[in-house]
């Protein structure tokens, strides 16, 4: 269960900072701005106060329970921080810091070391080298993330390996004035995986449509099983970048995804009921339709228009997608005739 | 030459109206709002003044010369109005009124009658059943059109058979804060044709890129000859709707275009150097690039990014279009290395 991650009652920030625009400062301000309903505990050995909140020298000094901790300190100190989180009883961590498997041998060693500590205490790790999560539920308002788009509550949940594309998707949703339910961008994804997050979204009652952006699958079998189960309940709209050989190379230098040249993914998507997209704007607009409209029961689309050209374009597009454009029924035509000018 | 149409020194409005929001009123206000530098002559038998301008009972009463007249009166009076325009020495008319070839036998008869009158006097006819033209040249500011987007001066010229799509294109250009040079939406196109307008744009020095929206070609050979000639000098970006059988049917009921099922047009476009599009937004963004950037001399595109995911998507898209994404040169890499954080 990922409740400690998506529904944290108290968040600690190991590496809280008084320096404006630093990540250890921005996340606290984001939690405050978004109106987070839980406790916020900055951990900073040198400051008494961060963003108007009492700061603690170590996580052990925090008086209350902590279920989620952000880790925002240089990579070499992360294994020790996870050890201290374990002693405190922290259930999940979001490691925003970079400098792990994406950075060569020393990074891989550090990642293995902190993972061993996390497993010893049963701590779930989100990241490293990641943004974090958002839960827009007005009862919680958890903005555990350093981005800058504040979603209003909605029913579309987003999971994006790449924070850059995730932020873009959030912005498109926001530009369309569409709310969002849960958001997760998990970077290197060393523990909490995309299939796990999709399963969690599948079980979340208020999520009506799921948007997925990924550059590869570490555990393809797990993804297939989870996705097949979830698409039976709600639509998954997905974009897998790194489709071309060159794109796959770019993906590999980005998140270290093990993406080979990939012509099969979209066929697999269709087989398990995942809807594939090549364009994030189109994907978001489709999700908007799924979250606000009933799922169509057939392939017939009527067009009513007050100007001809756009209807001709729409007809072409519908036919390209194997949809039908039937003549409107007699009753609809009669009703339009009664209410419109004769030239229409 | 279409100078009387695109560079009118004086515009008469046969059917000028004191009624707000009527076309005979909106066009006058548009000319005034856009700062038209020529003379505006309302023709209205019942009013002394329209939009603050002296009105004349007939076009014969106008004291000065008139090179362009809008005709905004019911179709049955249009042949007589063209006769009067001929006697006055008018060189071109924009017939905004509908009710001609798109409306059955009586409309076809009226269209033939006014065309005969126009030919007798050598008057060029734009329309009927059309919006009109815009020339954004600050020396002229001719907004001979009843739409509501006021383009700033630019170097993209637009010709759109459908006024609805034309207005959409204008709005997308405006949303992107891109200027526009000449605009024409010629509806039934009974005389001044799309090939003629493209030829005119081709000869216009300040037009750097041409956008074309059409639903069919009455004179395909003329179009081919003109387009081939113009694309040697400047790019033509085109969208031909009614590609599918169903779309062609919709087009035929819209502007009466003689569009058969059409799979060859885009092949022909490519052969003569016209760039085909299926989406008006993409077409406008491409025109924006052509009007502001030099034409690339090869197919190699470098990507510089501050976040990986969008670069992976961009790589996929470039490869889909047969472009290359080479490694950046050593000098570029060294320069980026010197100016960026080591993690970048």
XYZ file of C-alpha atoms in Angstrom:
688
model
C 0.000 0.000 0.000
C 1.262 3.433 -0.896
C -0.922 5.393 1.533
C 2.103 6.680 3.515
C 3.270 8.224 0.233
C -0.002 9.555 -1.213
C -1.817 10.348 2.048
C 0.921 11.443 4.480
C -0.279 12.695 7.883
C 3.077 14.337 8.597
C 5.974 15.237 6.292
C 9.584 15.780 7.410
C 12.106 17.545 5.190
C 15.662 16.295 5.668
C 17.633 19.082 4.069
C 15.112 21.859 4.723
C 16.659 25.148 3.643
C 16.230 28.823 4.449
C 17.565 29.646 0.975
C 14.777 30.788 -1.331
C 14.360 28.862 -4.602
C 16.354 25.910 -3.240
C 14.413 22.638 -3.397
C 14.574 22.281 0.425
C 12.756 25.592 0.644
C 10.394 25.342 -2.340
C 8.797 22.067 -1.176
C 7.916 23.591 2.215
C 6.431 26.672 0.571
C 4.496 24.465 -1.873
C 2.998 22.483 1.027
C 2.051 25.773 2.704
C 0.706 27.415 -0.461
C -1.404 24.369 -1.353
C -2.802 24.302 2.201
C -1.404 20.943 3.369
C -3.561 19.688 6.254
C -0.856 17.564 7.976
C 2.226 18.454 10.025
C 5.359 19.845 8.330
C 8.697 19.221 10.112
C 11.800 20.918 8.643
C 15.064 19.187 9.616
C 18.057 21.551 9.510
C 20.912 21.514 12.025
C 21.783 25.195 11.597
C 18.421 27.003 11.600
C 15.824 27.338 14.360
C 13.099 28.107 11.886
C 12.461 27.465 8.172
C 9.583 29.162 6.323
C 8.097 30.182 9.676
C 8.122 26.594 11.011
C 10.157 25.274 13.942
C 13.149 23.333 12.611
C 14.731 20.242 14.209
C 18.455 19.400 14.234
C 17.821 15.720 13.409
C 14.787 13.644 12.505
C 15.079 11.933 15.907
C 14.268 15.272 17.574
C 10.843 15.580 15.898
C 8.201 15.178 18.633
C 5.380 13.595 16.587
C 5.174 10.630 14.238
C 6.435 11.046 10.674
C 5.129 8.824 7.907
C 6.774 10.540 4.911
C 10.203 12.223 4.670
C 11.617 14.192 1.756
C 15.369 13.728 1.407
C 17.075 16.704 -0.185
C 20.737 16.318 0.895
C 23.834 15.370 -1.160
C 23.825 11.721 -2.255
C 26.703 10.570 -0.044
C 24.684 11.397 3.101
C 21.483 9.637 1.969
C 22.235 6.091 3.282
C 22.777 7.503 6.809
C 19.586 9.607 6.532
C 17.569 6.505 5.596
C 19.037 4.693 8.620
C 17.840 7.567 10.851
C 14.410 7.523 9.146
C 14.184 3.814 9.947
C 14.953 4.418 13.616
C 12.287 7.130 13.714
C 9.659 4.825 12.187
C 9.238 6.704 8.888
C 7.190 4.606 6.433
C 8.110 6.198 3.087
C 10.719 8.582 1.691
C 10.808 10.740 -1.432
C 14.456 11.153 -2.434
C 14.591 14.334 -4.473
C 18.416 14.330 -4.497
C 20.202 13.155 -7.655
C 23.596 11.445 -7.903
C 22.681 7.747 -7.878
C 22.271 5.068 -10.567
C 22.092 7.727 -13.284
C 25.636 8.881 -12.331
C 27.888 5.826 -12.681
C 29.509 3.360 -10.279
C 29.744 5.433 -7.093
C 26.069 6.450 -7.514
C 25.034 2.815 -8.013
C 26.923 1.838 -4.824
C 25.188 4.588 -2.818
C 21.786 3.550 -4.185
C 22.377 -0.074 -3.143
C 23.498 1.058 0.302
C 20.431 3.230 1.019
C 18.114 0.567 -0.439
C 19.545 -2.031 1.987
C 18.861 0.350 4.878
C 15.332 1.036 3.612
C 14.553 -2.691 3.334
C 15.878 -3.328 6.851
C 13.176 -0.993 8.194
C 10.463 -1.637 5.567
C 10.674 1.915 4.253
C 9.269 2.454 0.748
C 11.494 4.637 -1.441
C 10.109 6.993 -4.106
C 12.848 8.197 -6.497
C 15.717 9.014 -6.210
C 16.374 11.861 -8.675
C 12.656 12.652 -8.736
C 10.031 15.344 -8.227
C 7.593 13.690 -5.809
C 3.832 13.371 -5.527
C 0.725 15.544 -5.332
C -2.627 14.622 -3.841
C -5.244 17.280 -4.607
C -7.877 15.866 -2.228
C -9.194 18.984 -0.420
C -9.113 16.963 2.836
C -5.320 16.689 2.494
C -3.803 19.041 -0.123
C -0.444 17.271 -0.202
C 1.966 19.021 -2.592
C 5.102 16.955 -1.885
C 6.862 18.214 -4.992
C 9.059 21.120 -6.083
C 7.105 22.092 -9.223
C 4.950 25.166 -9.576
C 1.548 24.248 -11.023
C -1.110 23.949 -8.343
C -3.832 21.628 -9.615
C -7.418 22.015 -8.574
C -9.173 18.827 -7.459
C -10.197 16.536 -10.301
C -10.483 12.954 -11.416
C -7.470 12.454 -13.719
C -4.391 10.905 -12.063
C -0.958 11.214 -13.670
C 2.208 9.133 -13.399
C 5.260 10.312 -15.317
C 8.747 8.896 -15.153
C 10.122 12.184 -16.509
C 9.510 15.189 -14.325
C 9.835 17.522 -17.306
C 7.016 15.808 -19.219
C 5.023 15.371 -15.992
C 5.227 19.116 -15.359
C 4.187 19.743 -18.977
C 1.140 17.475 -18.569
C 0.182 19.281 -15.348
C 0.454 22.597 -17.143
C -1.682 21.474 -20.102
C -4.343 20.210 -17.660
C -4.187 23.532 -15.884
C -4.365 25.564 -19.124
C -7.527 23.619 -19.996
C -8.816 24.397 -16.494
C -9.063 20.678 -15.747
C -8.472 19.353 -12.270
C -6.188 16.548 -11.276
C -6.465 13.863 -8.610
C -3.067 12.260 -7.896
C 0.296 13.005 -9.474
C 3.574 11.097 -9.240
C 6.906 11.529 -10.977
C 9.326 8.910 -9.680
C 12.626 9.539 -11.536
C 15.036 6.596 -11.162
C 12.207 4.470 -9.680
C 14.522 2.222 -7.658
C 11.718 0.883 -5.434
C 8.163 2.239 -5.883
C 7.497 1.334 -9.517
C 5.126 2.554 -12.220
C 3.025 -0.660 -12.121
C 2.602 -0.227 -8.374
C 1.472 3.371 -8.795
C -0.962 2.410 -11.561
C -2.391 -0.314 -9.324
C -2.819 2.280 -6.552
C -4.591 4.675 -8.964
C -6.759 1.761 -10.115
C -7.936 1.253 -6.536
C -8.458 4.973 -5.906
C -12.205 5.539 -6.193
C -11.966 9.171 -7.221
C -9.567 8.504 -10.110
C -11.621 8.183 -13.321
C -8.793 8.235 -15.912
C -5.044 7.577 -15.693
C -2.331 9.306 -17.726
C 1.030 7.508 -18.014
C 4.269 8.822 -19.487
C 7.221 6.442 -19.545
C 10.425 5.798 -21.453
C 10.686 2.069 -20.783
C 9.581 -0.746 -18.499
C 11.901 -2.366 -15.962
C 9.300 -4.994 -15.138
C 7.213 -5.435 -18.304
C 5.372 -8.528 -17.014
C 4.242 -6.722 -13.867
C 3.095 -3.768 -15.959
C 1.071 -6.007 -18.288
C -0.699 -7.760 -15.415
C -1.522 -4.558 -13.554
C -2.567 -2.599 -16.640
C -4.893 -5.355 -17.870
C -6.602 -5.391 -14.485
C -6.904 -1.607 -14.217
C -8.118 -0.981 -17.795
C -11.082 -3.239 -17.027
C -12.149 -0.566 -14.511
C -10.917 2.777 -15.922
C -9.053 4.034 -19.004
C -5.236 4.270 -19.038
C -3.907 6.746 -21.610
C -0.217 6.181 -22.240
C 2.719 7.673 -24.038
C 5.909 5.639 -24.296
C 8.722 7.821 -25.605
C 11.921 6.325 -26.945
C 9.958 4.597 -29.744
C 12.737 5.102 -32.270
C 16.320 3.836 -31.970
C 17.566 7.390 -31.515
C 14.806 8.231 -29.043
C 15.642 5.074 -27.059
C 19.292 6.170 -26.865
C 18.199 9.579 -25.588
C 15.950 7.869 -23.008
C 18.793 5.682 -21.824
C 20.997 8.714 -21.137
C 18.043 10.408 -19.432
C 16.587 8.014 -16.838
C 18.800 5.019 -17.628
C 15.744 3.167 -18.957
C 16.585 -0.154 -20.584
C 14.661 0.732 -23.730
C 15.539 -1.167 -26.853
C 14.164 -0.091 -30.217
C 10.535 -0.386 -29.562
C 7.920 -1.091 -32.153
C 5.963 -3.598 -30.081
C 4.918 -1.473 -27.108
C 1.937 0.130 -28.796
C 0.658 -3.211 -30.076
C 0.934 -4.535 -26.516
C -0.806 -1.401 -25.202
C -3.741 -1.995 -27.521
C -3.926 -5.686 -26.630
C -4.233 -4.955 -22.903
C -6.571 -2.006 -23.417
C -4.126 0.864 -22.859
C -4.735 3.786 -25.238
C -1.458 4.857 -26.912
C -0.571 8.488 -27.788
C 2.354 10.272 -29.459
C 1.502 13.773 -28.325
C 1.068 14.863 -24.717
C -1.474 17.564 -25.621
C -3.716 15.067 -27.417
C -3.374 12.628 -24.527
C -4.479 15.253 -22.013
C -7.478 16.326 -24.104
C -8.550 12.692 -24.469
C -8.206 12.203 -20.697
C -10.357 15.296 -20.207
C -13.094 13.699 -22.348
C -12.841 10.387 -20.459
C -13.012 12.110 -17.091
C -16.041 14.232 -17.973
C -18.057 12.213 -20.509
C -19.570 8.727 -20.512
C -17.656 6.169 -22.565
C -19.292 6.009 -26.051
C -21.142 2.779 -26.766
C -20.563 2.845 -30.523
C -18.535 4.474 -33.294
C -21.110 6.896 -34.711
C -20.422 10.625 -34.280
C -22.841 13.360 -35.322
C -21.608 16.875 -36.152
C -23.605 20.076 -35.597
C -21.842 23.229 -36.764
C -22.418 26.888 -37.544
C -19.631 27.029 -40.138
C -18.793 24.432 -42.752
C -14.985 24.217 -42.952
C -14.271 22.922 -39.458
C -16.973 20.258 -39.966
C -15.243 19.073 -43.159
C -11.936 18.814 -41.261
C -13.663 17.010 -38.368
C -15.248 14.538 -40.802
C -11.833 13.719 -42.310
C -10.330 13.160 -38.858
C -13.206 10.946 -37.689
C -12.987 8.791 -40.833
C -9.190 8.510 -40.406
C -9.928 6.936 -36.998
C -12.502 4.489 -38.431
C -15.461 6.311 -36.925
C -18.745 6.852 -38.726
C -20.461 10.169 -39.427
C -24.125 9.218 -39.948
C -26.823 11.603 -41.158
C -28.564 13.215 -38.185
C -31.947 11.705 -37.313
C -35.130 13.273 -38.717
C -36.116 14.610 -35.294
C -32.753 16.354 -34.797
C -32.894 17.855 -38.296
C -36.469 19.072 -37.746
C -35.491 20.636 -34.435
C -32.478 22.404 -35.959
C -34.606 23.584 -38.907
C -37.118 25.148 -36.532
C -34.506 27.072 -34.568
C -32.015 28.179 -37.263
C -31.958 30.589 -40.182
C -33.007 28.938 -43.487
C -29.487 29.423 -44.978
C -27.938 27.246 -42.235
C -3.665 42.274 -61.129
C -5.608 42.204 -57.890
C -4.379 45.564 -56.586
C -7.875 47.096 -56.659
C -8.904 44.292 -54.293
C -5.899 44.139 -51.945
C -4.839 47.820 -52.068
C -8.105 49.753 -52.429
C -7.771 53.548 -52.298
C -11.503 53.957 -51.684
C -14.145 51.483 -50.563
C -17.898 51.838 -51.131
C -20.423 49.785 -49.174
C -23.565 49.018 -51.151
C -25.896 47.972 -48.379
C -24.295 50.024 -45.598
C -26.425 49.710 -42.501
C -27.077 51.715 -39.354
C -28.017 48.484 -37.583
C -25.291 47.373 -35.184
C -23.929 43.830 -35.700
C -25.310 43.691 -39.260
C -22.607 42.950 -41.842
C -23.225 46.309 -43.576
C -22.363 47.991 -40.289
C -19.593 45.697 -39.004
C -17.443 46.101 -42.138
C -17.495 49.906 -41.806
C -16.589 49.713 -38.118
C -13.815 47.202 -38.906
C -12.327 49.585 -41.484
C -12.505 52.394 -38.915
C -11.143 50.295 -36.010
C -8.252 49.000 -38.097
C -7.429 52.559 -39.184
C -8.112 52.277 -42.921
C -6.165 55.038 -44.726
C -8.470 55.315 -47.765
C -11.941 56.775 -48.257
C -15.037 54.954 -46.985
C -18.331 55.615 -48.785
C -21.503 54.107 -47.281
C -24.314 53.694 -49.797
C -27.756 53.666 -48.154
C -30.830 55.332 -49.614
C -32.547 55.907 -46.265
C -29.774 57.231 -43.986
C -27.823 60.491 -44.181
C -25.019 59.072 -42.080
C -23.692 55.578 -41.235
C -21.076 55.078 -38.491
C -20.439 58.821 -38.484
C -19.770 58.912 -42.249
C -21.830 60.741 -44.894
C -23.988 58.219 -46.722
C -24.980 58.365 -50.426
C -28.322 57.283 -51.908
C -26.671 55.472 -54.859
C -23.118 54.673 -55.869
C -23.469 57.195 -58.726
C -23.776 59.962 -56.101
C -20.327 59.315 -54.603
C -18.148 62.307 -55.477
C -14.729 60.566 -55.657
C -13.430 57.511 -57.483
C -14.208 54.071 -56.042
C -11.978 51.119 -56.849
C -13.543 48.532 -54.501
C -17.186 48.041 -53.514
C -18.594 45.662 -50.923
C -22.011 44.344 -51.915
C -24.151 43.436 -48.924
C -27.687 43.459 -50.344
C -30.120 40.572 -51.036
C -29.011 38.399 -53.965
C -31.817 39.401 -56.342
C -30.559 43.026 -56.360
C -26.897 42.155 -56.977
C -26.926 42.078 -60.827
C -28.328 45.645 -60.907
C -25.769 46.793 -58.300
C -22.906 45.407 -60.420
C -24.323 47.287 -63.434
C -24.238 50.522 -61.398
C -20.702 49.732 -60.202
C -19.669 49.348 -63.849
C -21.118 52.717 -64.749
C -19.269 54.283 -61.795
C -15.936 52.762 -62.880
C -15.523 50.418 -59.891
C -12.672 47.943 -60.554
C -13.436 45.162 -58.045
C -16.322 44.033 -55.854
C -16.482 41.826 -52.786
C -19.910 40.192 -52.710
C -20.544 39.292 -49.076
C -24.169 38.382 -49.774
C -25.101 34.717 -50.041
C -27.877 33.146 -52.114
C -26.085 32.211 -55.348
C -24.616 28.982 -56.758
C -24.696 27.365 -53.312
C -28.517 27.789 -53.237
C -29.852 26.003 -56.327
C -31.146 27.047 -59.755
C -32.354 30.610 -59.052
C -29.034 31.357 -57.303
C -27.064 29.999 -60.271
C -29.106 32.200 -62.633
C -28.449 35.325 -60.531
C -24.723 34.507 -60.367
C -24.554 34.173 -64.164
C -26.422 37.454 -64.571
C -24.151 39.509 -62.296
C -21.038 37.860 -63.795
C -22.142 38.936 -67.279
C -22.519 42.520 -66.033
C -19.119 42.368 -64.308
C -17.398 41.085 -67.470
C -19.024 43.832 -69.574
C -17.245 46.442 -67.423
C -14.104 44.433 -66.571
C -14.997 44.303 -62.876
C -13.256 41.560 -60.866
C -15.597 39.734 -58.482
C -14.477 38.326 -55.115
C -17.015 35.872 -53.638
C -20.004 35.757 -53.523
C -20.983 34.228 -50.146
C -17.590 35.274 -48.732
C -15.837 37.186 -45.958
C -13.489 39.458 -47.919
C -9.846 40.495 -47.631
C -7.455 42.060 -45.145
C -4.243 43.913 -45.908
C -2.300 44.644 -42.714
C 0.189 46.987 -44.381
C 0.402 49.949 -41.946
C 0.338 52.297 -44.964
C -3.141 51.010 -45.797
C -4.800 48.989 -42.978
C -7.553 47.594 -45.194
C -9.921 45.395 -43.180
C -12.511 44.663 -45.889
C -14.040 41.812 -43.936
C -16.691 41.210 -41.281
C -14.586 39.073 -38.907
C -13.238 40.225 -35.565
C -9.530 39.368 -35.276
C -7.329 42.375 -36.018
C -3.956 41.073 -37.187
C -0.788 42.996 -36.558
C 1.509 43.424 -39.581
C 3.508 40.310 -40.466
C 4.842 38.228 -43.311
C 2.436 35.260 -43.475
C -0.382 35.576 -46.051
C -3.491 33.403 -45.805
C -6.024 32.257 -48.369
C -8.940 30.152 -47.158
C -11.946 29.052 -49.148
C -13.865 28.492 -45.896
C -14.377 31.593 -43.812
C -14.779 29.505 -40.654
C -11.372 27.871 -41.034
C -9.859 31.159 -42.231
C -11.087 32.878 -39.071
C -9.678 29.997 -37.007
C -6.271 30.367 -38.692
C -6.316 34.125 -38.024
C -7.111 33.448 -34.384
C -4.323 30.872 -33.964
C -1.850 33.332 -35.531
C -3.108 35.975 -33.148
C -2.924 33.661 -30.091
C 0.721 32.998 -30.999
C 1.212 36.767 -31.290
C 2.250 36.343 -34.943
C 1.476 38.998 -37.495
C -0.186 38.494 -40.835
C 0.325 40.174 -44.200
C -2.624 39.533 -46.543
C -5.778 37.537 -45.892
C -8.456 36.389 -48.319
C -11.486 34.162 -47.903
C -13.345 33.977 -51.213
C -16.374 31.714 -50.559
C -18.004 30.578 -53.817
C -14.995 31.932 -55.770
C -16.948 32.555 -58.982
C -14.277 34.810 -60.515
C -11.141 35.641 -58.469
C -9.727 32.156 -57.857
C -7.361 30.598 -55.348
C -4.568 30.138 -57.946
C -4.836 33.842 -58.824
C -4.601 34.852 -55.167
C -1.597 32.566 -54.621
C 0.100 34.092 -57.644
C -0.552 37.556 -56.204
C 0.896 36.510 -52.825
C 3.876 35.040 -54.675
C 4.576 38.440 -56.214
C 4.056 40.321 -52.950
C 7.536 41.105 -51.639
C 6.556 41.247 -47.983
C 4.866 37.806 -48.011
C 7.400 35.229 -46.781
C 5.089 32.221 -46.316
C 1.640 31.344 -47.680
C -1.069 29.391 -45.857
C -3.783 27.774 -47.999
C -6.973 26.087 -46.846
C -9.186 24.576 -49.513
C -11.789 21.864 -50.006
C -11.222 21.246 -53.690
C -9.808 22.741 -56.891
C -12.025 24.036 -59.698
C -9.003 24.575 -61.937
C -6.406 22.009 -60.843
C -4.068 22.644 -63.796
C -3.934 26.380 -63.082
C -3.252 25.649 -59.413
C -0.393 23.272 -60.283
C 1.277 25.773 -62.594
C 0.984 28.681 -60.191
C 1.976 26.696 -57.092
C 5.058 25.239 -58.755
C 6.174 28.730 -59.711
C 5.488 30.250 -56.277
C 7.053 27.434 -54.201
C 10.321 28.112 -55.997
C 10.303 31.513 -54.283
C 8.493 30.978 -50.944
C 6.865 28.115 -49.018
C 3.172 27.274 -49.483
C 1.682 25.370 -46.528
C -1.599 23.763 -47.462
C -4.480 21.891 -45.987
C -6.969 20.253 -48.334
C -9.979 19.064 -46.348
C -12.440 16.581 -47.792
C -9.704 13.932 -48.069
C -12.057 11.118 -47.178
C -15.212 10.148 -49.065
C -17.359 11.360 -46.184
C -15.338 14.575 -45.805
C -15.679 15.215 -49.556
C -19.458 14.882 -49.257
C -19.449 17.376 -46.391
C -17.318 19.747 -48.487
C -19.657 19.493 -51.422
C -22.630 20.550 -49.286
C -20.497 23.362 -47.814
C -18.955 25.323 -50.679
C -20.190 23.135 -53.524
C -16.588 22.072 -54.212
C -16.298 19.331 -56.798
C -14.202 17.155 -54.537
C -14.052 13.481 -55.345
C -12.477 11.024 -52.936
C -9.062 12.399 -52.770
C -5.962 10.420 -52.009
C -3.799 12.000 -54.700
C -3.795 15.647 -53.623
C -1.070 15.286 -51.024
C 1.185 13.381 -53.400
C 0.675 16.154 -55.946
C 1.346 18.766 -53.239
C 4.664 17.128 -52.439
C 5.612 16.852 -56.099
C 5.139 20.575 -56.720
C 6.727 21.574 -53.391
C 3.570 22.424 -51.419
C 3.788 21.292 -47.772
C 0.657 19.335 -46.777
C -0.932 19.455 -43.300
C -3.909 17.787 -41.596
C -4.136 20.129 -38.627
C -4.570 23.882 -38.849
C -2.648 24.495 -35.596
C 0.404 22.603 -36.839
C 0.197 24.406 -40.175
C 0.200 27.810 -38.471
C 3.149 26.921 -36.208
C 5.119 25.695 -39.220
C 4.325 28.935 -41.078
C 5.531 30.855 -38.026
C 8.882 29.029 -38.251
C 9.149 29.677 -42.012
C 8.359 33.359 -41.602
C 10.883 33.915 -38.804
C 13.723 31.419 -39.449
C 15.988 30.736 -42.414
C 15.100 27.599 -44.409
C 17.275 24.717 -43.092
C 19.932 23.521 -45.551
C 19.965 19.909 -44.306
C 18.100 17.391 -42.191
C 20.239 17.450 -39.017
C 18.607 18.843 -35.874
C 20.472 19.310 -32.588
C 18.586 19.335 -29.269
C 19.654 21.327 -26.200
C 17.414 20.792 -23.179
C 17.235 21.350 -19.442
C 14.966 18.352 -18.865
C 15.244 14.938 -20.488
C 11.700 13.745 -21.247
C 10.695 16.383 -23.792
C 14.008 15.748 -25.606
C 13.182 12.027 -25.852
C 9.763 12.885 -27.306
C 11.336 15.413 -29.701
C 13.852 12.790 -30.841
C 11.049 10.310 -31.627
C 9.152 12.952 -33.610
C 12.229 14.041 -35.583
C 13.072 10.429 -36.486
C 9.450 9.813 -37.521
C 9.933 12.643 -40.054
C 13.212 11.223 -41.384
C 15.359 13.864 -39.735
C 18.677 13.175 -38.040
C 19.644 13.968 -34.468
C 23.450 14.079 -34.552
C 25.683 14.359 -31.478
C 26.452 18.003 -30.787
C 29.904 19.162 -31.939
C 32.804 19.126 -29.474
C 32.873 22.928 -29.323
C 29.160 23.108 -28.442
C 29.534 20.413 -25.778
C 32.563 22.174 -24.272
C 30.693 25.450 -24.200
C 27.660 23.900 -22.508
C 29.924 22.081 -20.026
C 31.558 25.372 -19.030
C 28.268 27.127 -18.402
C 26.091 24.398 -16.828
C 25.986 22.460 -13.567
C 27.940 19.178 -13.745
C 24.733 17.092 -13.346
C 23.303 18.581 -16.552
